Amino acid sequence: MGAVLELARTLGADADASSEVLRVAVLSTFTAAPLAPYLIVEGAARDLRVIPAFAPFNQLELQAFNERSELFSGQPEVIVIAALLEDLSESLCYRFAALRQEEVAAEIDAVTVRARELVEGLRSRTSAAIFILNFAVIDGSAGGLAAPVLDPSQASAVAELNAKLAYAVRGVSDCHVVDFAGFVARRGADRIRDRRMWLRARLPFGSEGLAGIGALVARYIAALLRPARKCLVVDLDNTLWGGVLGEDGFGGIRMGHDHPGTIFRSFQQHLVGLRDRGVLLAVSSKNDRDDAIRALAEHPDCLLRPDLFSAVEIGWGDKATSIRNIARDLSIGLDAVAFFDDSAVEREWVRTQLPETLVIDVPADPLAYIEALENSEAFDSLQISPEDQKRASMYRDETKRKRLREELPSSDAFLRDLGIKVRIGTIGGDTLPRVTQLIGKTNQFNTTTRRYSQAEIEGLLARGGIGLWIRVSDRFGDSGLVGVAIAVPTSNPGDWLLDVLLLSCRVIGRGAESVLLHETARLARRSGGRRLMGEFIHTPRNEPARTVYRDHGFASMDDSGALWVYDLAKDGPQRPDHIELTLEYDPDD
């Protein structure tokens, strides 16, 4: 622990001014201050300057329900609730074997209600992001050897409690559950706890436990602030399968049910799971294309068939060029890509040529592939939306659209043949998580690239803002909720500012942006607006959005093209007639 303390001091003294500063307050039922150096060090590993503060322990409600308490004194941007189940319900931990079923249910409900009231109380007093650790029993198990056959068992009761906790806080904006139970299951309670310090100083964890919890919390915070990578580009030889296809042949590569093929099969299973979470998979391989496609399509032990990849680059060109082609074909930025290749030479080449792309350090032992991929944190996300789960199929649909575009003689013919349908609705509780996700990760067609938390979006809307979402579908499929517009009244009466205007790159250029602007202008006019202002803040990534205001009849207010204005006395930006529009709200309300 001494080395961590020294490193934390050094980081505090030599902190990079470019690192993002984050004030983190911890509300706990135990002595949590020893977590401080671990939070600082683990935050720094993720380019975050974490400034931790700790409210007096075991004062949950006293601190949370008082705006002048120590918890709020430092104006935290993140609040972490670390409450041990041993402190919230002694009976669920120590007396479980004596409880009847109805008493177990009552205890679960009592803890759930307390947790929900706690986060709701915090949310009513702060816009800080809230992280609450779920529960695990770390100080022994009631029931001894008979614990698994108790009805209900302690394990099933804690699992039910965690499920109810997740459901209870789901409706609280910017509140996220940290999987402390999963951490304990992976590390083991015996390894992370320190019973002597628990009894002497109310500090339940030893150095391994503190280090692990510090890393866990820092990882969740980083996932809140940074968009996950969208695409994993993988090599084939000695990465997706064992052996080299060009040397070992179709029958010689290994990915089956016998060792060492089981190692590569397990890695493929993990990649399928990533795809189910919304990660796009792509191939970049130096190989004979026909032979490699045949191996993917026909090898009896291959789990990843060609149709599971959103892009395939197989040939003898360099891999940096392959990755550029993949990003172009998928209409994503190079900074949305992670690269996984067993060759250190290939990794270094991509690292030097494409600094925006995350090159994962792949270990020499394939047994560690999955661990290396997970530890890269490339695909960390605090939620999985329906759009995420359908992302791979959406990109397959996009391939069909591109083929149609090549077949038809003009853009107008293409757009009309698509049969585009648009739905627009107002941002509310059911769409807020997806809207927050889009604001956090959309870079290309995004006029300001401002990042807002869920609570901050709610604040904009509560102050009279107009918030709209847009869904786009056509004859090839549903692209999902792909766009957001948020306009707010300014201090100048009659002027409204488009604070957020963004659209997924998948639907740019099909008229969805025109419909979204038209409807935003109409609502601003109905709310008494006389002018609608549009702001463009240039970044290295949002060039596709540069002309959106000019293209829709806004007049430039300065030479830099940063501020635009639309006279709401006019009808509003023209709505394309090739789009079928459905409003999910009463336009006259």
JSON list of N, CA, C and O in Angstrom, two decimals, residues 49 60 94 169 173 184 190 207 268 287 295 337 344 362 364 373 384 388 392 412 420 439 485-486 542 544 556 582:
[
{"chain": "A", "resi": 49, "resn": "ARG", "atom": "N", "xyz": [-8.04, 12.90, -13.58]},
{"chain": "A", "resi": 49, "resn": "ARG", "atom": "CA", "xyz": [-7.49, 13.42, -12.32]},
{"chain": "A", "resi": 49, "resn": "ARG", "atom": "C", "xyz": [-8.59, 13.34, -11.27]},
{"chain": "A", "resi": 49, "resn": "ARG", "atom": "O", "xyz": [-9.38, 14.27, -11.11]},
{"chain": "A", "resi": 60, "resn": "LEU", "atom": "N", "xyz": [-25.59, 7.64, 6.00]},
{"chain": "A", "resi": 60, "resn": "LEU", "atom": "CA", "xyz": [-26.14, 7.67, 4.64]},
{"chain": "A", "resi": 60, "resn": "LEU", "atom": "C", "xyz": [-27.17, 8.78, 4.47]},
{"chain": "A", "resi": 60, "resn": "LEU", "atom": "O", "xyz": [-26.99, 9.72, 3.69]},
{"chain": "A", "resi": 94, "resn": "TYR", "atom": "N", "xyz": [-26.01, -12.53, 8.88]},
{"chain": "A", "resi": 94, "resn": "TYR", "atom": "CA", "xyz": [-25.59, -13.36, 10.01]},
{"chain": "A", "resi": 94, "resn": "TYR", "atom": "C", "xyz": [-26.68, -14.28, 10.54]},
{"chain": "A", "resi": 94, "resn": "TYR", "atom": "O", "xyz": [-26.37, -15.32, 11.11]},
{"chain": "A", "resi": 169, "resn": "VAL", "atom": "N", "xyz": [-33.49, 1.52, -9.09]},
{"chain": "A", "resi": 169, "resn": "VAL", "atom": "CA", "xyz": [-32.78, 2.76, -9.40]},
{"chain": "A", "resi": 169, "resn": "VAL", "atom": "C", "xyz": [-32.76, 3.06, -10.89]},
{"chain": "A", "resi": 169, "resn": "VAL", "atom": "O", "xyz": [-32.23, 4.09, -11.31]},
{"chain": "A", "resi": 173, "resn": "SER", "atom": "N", "xyz": [-32.33, 9.24, -12.97]},
{"chain": "A", "resi": 173, "resn": "SER", "atom": "CA", "xyz": [-31.41, 9.64, -14.02]},
{"chain": "A", "resi": 173, "resn": "SER", "atom": "C", "xyz": [-29.97, 9.64, -13.54]},
{"chain": "A", "resi": 173, "resn": "SER", "atom": "O", "xyz": [-29.66, 10.02, -12.41]},
{"chain": "A", "resi": 184, "resn": "VAL", "atom": "N", "xyz": [-16.66, -9.51, -6.12]},
{"chain": "A", "resi": 184, "resn": "VAL", "atom": "CA", "xyz": [-16.40, -10.44, -5.01]},
{"chain": "A", "resi": 184, "resn": "VAL", "atom": "C", "xyz": [-16.39, -11.88, -5.52]},
{"chain": "A", "resi": 184, "resn": "VAL", "atom": "O", "xyz": [-15.54, -12.69, -5.10]},
{"chain": "A", "resi": 190, "resn": "ASP", "atom": "N", "xyz": [-12.51, -14.15, 0.71]},
{"chain": "A", "resi": 190, "resn": "ASP", "atom": "CA", "xyz": [-11.36, -14.40, 1.58]},
{"chain": "A", "resi": 190, "resn": "ASP", "atom": "C", "xyz": [-10.14, -13.60, 1.15]},
{"chain": "A", "resi": 190, "resn": "ASP", "atom": "O", "xyz": [-9.30, -13.23, 1.98]},
{"chain": "A", "resi": 207, "resn": "SER", "atom": "N", "xyz": [-5.42, -4.68, 1.31]},
{"chain": "A", "resi": 207, "resn": "SER", "atom": "CA", "xyz": [-4.88, -3.92, 0.19]},
{"chain": "A", "resi": 207, "resn": "SER", "atom": "C", "xyz": [-5.38, -4.46, -1.15]},
{"chain": "A", "resi": 207, "resn": "SER", "atom": "O", "xyz": [-5.65, -3.68, -2.07]},
{"chain": "A", "resi": 268, "resn": "GLN", "atom": "N", "xyz": [-13.55, -17.13, -29.81]},
{"chain": "A", "resi": 268, "resn": "GLN", "atom": "CA", "xyz": [-14.64, -16.84, -30.75]},
{"chain": "A", "resi": 268, "resn": "GLN", "atom": "C", "xyz": [-15.97, -16.70, -30.01]},
{"chain": "A", "resi": 268, "resn": "GLN", "atom": "O", "xyz": [-16.78, -15.83, -30.35]},
{"chain": "A", "resi": 287, "resn": "ASN", "atom": "N", "xyz": [-3.96, -12.78, -46.18]},
{"chain": "A", "resi": 287, "resn": "ASN", "atom": "CA", "xyz": [-4.28, -14.15, -46.53]},
{"chain": "A", "resi": 287, "resn": "ASN", "atom": "C", "xyz": [-4.82, -14.17, -47.95]},
{"chain": "A", "resi": 287, "resn": "ASN", "atom": "O", "xyz": [-5.17, -13.13, -48.52]},
{"chain": "A", "resi": 295, "resn": "ALA", "atom": "N", "xyz": [-12.66, -20.81, -45.14]},
{"chain": "A", "resi": 295, "resn": "ALA", "atom": "CA", "xyz": [-12.45, -21.29, -43.77]},
{"chain": "A", "resi": 295, "resn": "ALA", "atom": "C", "xyz": [-13.52, -20.74, -42.83]},
{"chain": "A", "resi": 295, "resn": "ALA", "atom": "O", "xyz": [-14.06, -21.46, -41.99]},
{"chain": "A", "resi": 337, "resn": "VAL", "atom": "N", "xyz": [-12.45, 2.42, -33.46]},
{"chain": "A", "resi": 337, "resn": "VAL", "atom": "CA", "xyz": [-11.97, 1.09, -33.80]},
{"chain": "A", "resi": 337, "resn": "VAL", "atom": "C", "xyz": [-10.95, 0.61, -32.78]},
{"chain": "A", "resi": 337, "resn": "VAL", "atom": "O", "xyz": [-10.10, 1.38, -32.30]},
{"chain": "A", "resi": 344, "resn": "ALA", "atom": "N", "xyz": [3.17, -8.65, -33.19]},
{"chain": "A", "resi": 344, "resn": "ALA", "atom": "CA", "xyz": [3.66, -7.40, -32.62]},
{"chain": "A", "resi": 344, "resn": "ALA", "atom": "C", "xyz": [4.06, -6.41, -33.72]},
{"chain": "A", "resi": 344, "resn": "ALA", "atom": "O", "xyz": [3.93, -5.19, -33.56]},
{"chain": "A", "resi": 362, "resn": "VAL", "atom": "N", "xyz": [-1.72, -7.62, -27.29]},
{"chain": "A", "resi": 362, "resn": "VAL", "atom": "CA", "xyz": [-2.11, -9.03, -27.33]},
{"chain": "A", "resi": 362, "resn": "VAL", "atom": "C", "xyz": [-1.00, -9.88, -26.73]},
{"chain": "A", "resi": 362, "resn": "VAL", "atom": "O", "xyz": [0.16, -9.81, -27.18]},
{"chain": "A", "resi": 364, "resn": "ALA", "atom": "N", "xyz": [1.35, -13.19, -25.74]},
{"chain": "A", "resi": 364, "resn": "ALA", "atom": "CA", "xyz": [1.86, -14.30, -26.54]},
{"chain": "A", "resi": 364, "resn": "ALA", "atom": "C", "xyz": [1.04, -15.56, -26.34]},
{"chain": "A", "resi": 364, "resn": "ALA", "atom": "O", "xyz": [0.89, -16.37, -27.26]},
{"chain": "A", "resi": 373, "resn": "LEU", "atom": "N", "xyz": [-8.47, -8.60, -23.93]},
{"chain": "A", "resi": 373, "resn": "LEU", "atom": "CA", "xyz": [-9.54, -7.85, -24.58]},
{"chain": "A", "resi": 373, "resn": "LEU", "atom": "C", "xyz": [-10.41, -7.15, -23.54]},
{"chain": "A", "resi": 373, "resn": "LEU", "atom": "O", "xyz": [-10.75, -5.96, -23.69]},
{"chain": "A", "resi": 384, "resn": "ILE", "atom": "N", "xyz": [-26.92, -1.28, -22.33]},
{"chain": "A", "resi": 384, "resn": "ILE", "atom": "CA", "xyz": [-27.04, -1.89, -23.65]},
{"chain": "A", "resi": 384, "resn": "ILE", "atom": "C", "xyz": [-28.45, -1.58, -24.13]},
{"chain": "A", "resi": 384, "resn": "ILE", "atom": "O", "xyz": [-29.44, -2.08, -23.58]},
{"chain": "A", "resi": 388, "resn": "ASP", "atom": "N", "xyz": [-28.24, -0.94, -29.66]},
{"chain": "A", "resi": 388, "resn": "ASP", "atom": "CA", "xyz": [-26.96, -1.64, -29.57]},
{"chain": "A", "resi": 388, "resn": "ASP", "atom": "C", "xyz": [-27.12, -3.10, -29.99]},
{"chain": "A", "resi": 388, "resn": "ASP", "atom": "O", "xyz": [-26.30, -3.63, -30.75]},
{"chain": "A", "resi": 392, "resn": "ALA", "atom": "N", "xyz": [-25.44, -4.76, -35.41]},
{"chain": "A", "resi": 392, "resn": "ALA", "atom": "CA", "xyz": [-24.82, -5.55, -36.48]},
{"chain": "A", "resi": 392, "resn": "ALA", "atom": "C", "xyz": [-25.80, -5.76, -37.63]},
{"chain": "A", "resi": 392, "resn": "ALA", "atom": "O", "xyz": [-25.42, -5.65, -38.80]},
{"chain": "A", "resi": 412, "resn": "ASP", "atom": "N", "xyz": [-32.25, 11.06, -56.04]},
{"chain": "A", "resi": 412, "resn": "ASP", "atom": "CA", "xyz": [-33.70, 11.19, -55.82]},
{"chain": "A", "resi": 412, "resn": "ASP", "atom": "C", "xyz": [-34.40, 9.85, -55.99]},
{"chain": "A", "resi": 412, "resn": "ASP", "atom": "O", "xyz": [-35.26, 9.48, -55.19]},
{"chain": "A", "resi": 420, "resn": "ILE", "atom": "N", "xyz": [-38.59, 5.75, -47.00]},
{"chain": "A", "resi": 420, "resn": "ILE", "atom": "CA", "xyz": [-38.14, 6.19, -45.67]},
{"chain": "A", "resi": 420, "resn": "ILE", "atom": "C", "xyz": [-39.32, 6.61, -44.81]},
{"chain": "A", "resi": 420, "resn": "ILE", "atom": "O", "xyz": [-40.18, 7.39, -45.25]},
{"chain": "A", "resi": 439, "resn": "ILE", "atom": "N", "xyz": [-25.76, 11.37, -27.33]},
{"chain": "A", "resi": 439, "resn": "ILE", "atom": "CA", "xyz": [-25.05, 12.61, -27.07]},
{"chain": "A", "resi": 439, "resn": "ILE", "atom": "C", "xyz": [-23.61, 12.32, -26.63]},
{"chain": "A", "resi": 439, "resn": "ILE", "atom": "O", "xyz": [-22.68, 13.05, -26.95]},
{"chain": "A", "resi": 485, "resn": "ALA", "atom": "N", "xyz": [-32.43, 16.54, -31.10]},
{"chain": "A", "resi": 485, "resn": "ALA", "atom": "CA", "xyz": [-32.35, 18.00, -31.15]},
{"chain": "A", "resi": 485, "resn": "ALA", "atom": "C", "xyz": [-32.84, 18.55, -29.82]},
{"chain": "A", "resi": 485, "resn": "ALA", "atom": "O", "xyz": [-33.91, 18.14, -29.34]},
{"chain": "A", "resi": 486, "resn": "ILE", "atom": "N", "xyz": [-32.06, 19.42, -29.21]},
{"chain": "A", "resi": 486, "resn": "ILE", "atom": "CA", "xyz": [-32.47, 20.10, -27.98]},
{"chain": "A", "resi": 486, "resn": "ILE", "atom": "C", "xyz": [-32.28, 21.60, -28.18]},
{"chain": "A", "resi": 486, "resn": "ILE", "atom": "O", "xyz": [-31.16, 22.05, -28.46]},
{"chain": "A", "resi": 542, "resn": "ASN", "atom": "N", "xyz": [-16.23, 16.43, -36.73]},
{"chain": "A", "resi": 542, "resn": "ASN", "atom": "CA", "xyz": [-17.62, 16.75, -37.09]},
{"chain": "A", "resi": 542, "resn": "ASN", "atom": "C", "xyz": [-17.76, 17.55, -38.38]},
{"chain": "A", "resi": 542, "resn": "ASN", "atom": "O", "xyz": [-18.72, 18.29, -38.56]},
{"chain": "A", "resi": 544, "resn": "PRO", "atom": "N", "xyz": [-18.80, 16.57, -41.26]},
{"chain": "A", "resi": 544, "resn": "PRO", "atom": "CA", "xyz": [-20.07, 16.33, -41.97]},
{"chain": "A", "resi": 544, "resn": "PRO", "atom": "C", "xyz": [-21.21, 17.25, -41.54]},
{"chain": "A", "resi": 544, "resn": "PRO", "atom": "O", "xyz": [-22.18, 17.40, -42.29]},
{"chain": "A", "resi": 556, "resn": "SER", "atom": "N", "xyz": [-25.67, 33.15, -41.75]},
{"chain": "A", "resi": 556, "resn": "SER", "atom": "CA", "xyz": [-24.49, 33.21, -40.90]},
{"chain": "A", "resi": 556, "resn": "SER", "atom": "C", "xyz": [-24.45, 34.54, -40.16]},
{"chain": "A", "resi": 556, "resn": "SER", "atom": "O", "xyz": [-24.73, 35.60, -40.72]},
{"chain": "A", "resi": 582, "resn": "THR", "atom": "N", "xyz": [-44.33, 10.52, -38.97]},
{"chain": "A", "resi": 582, "resn": "THR", "atom": "CA", "xyz": [-45.30, 10.27, -37.89]},
{"chain": "A", "resi": 582, "resn": "THR", "atom": "C", "xyz": [-44.81, 10.99, -36.65]},
{"chain": "A", "resi": 582, "resn": "THR", "atom": "O", "xyz": [-43.65, 10.82, -36.24]}
]
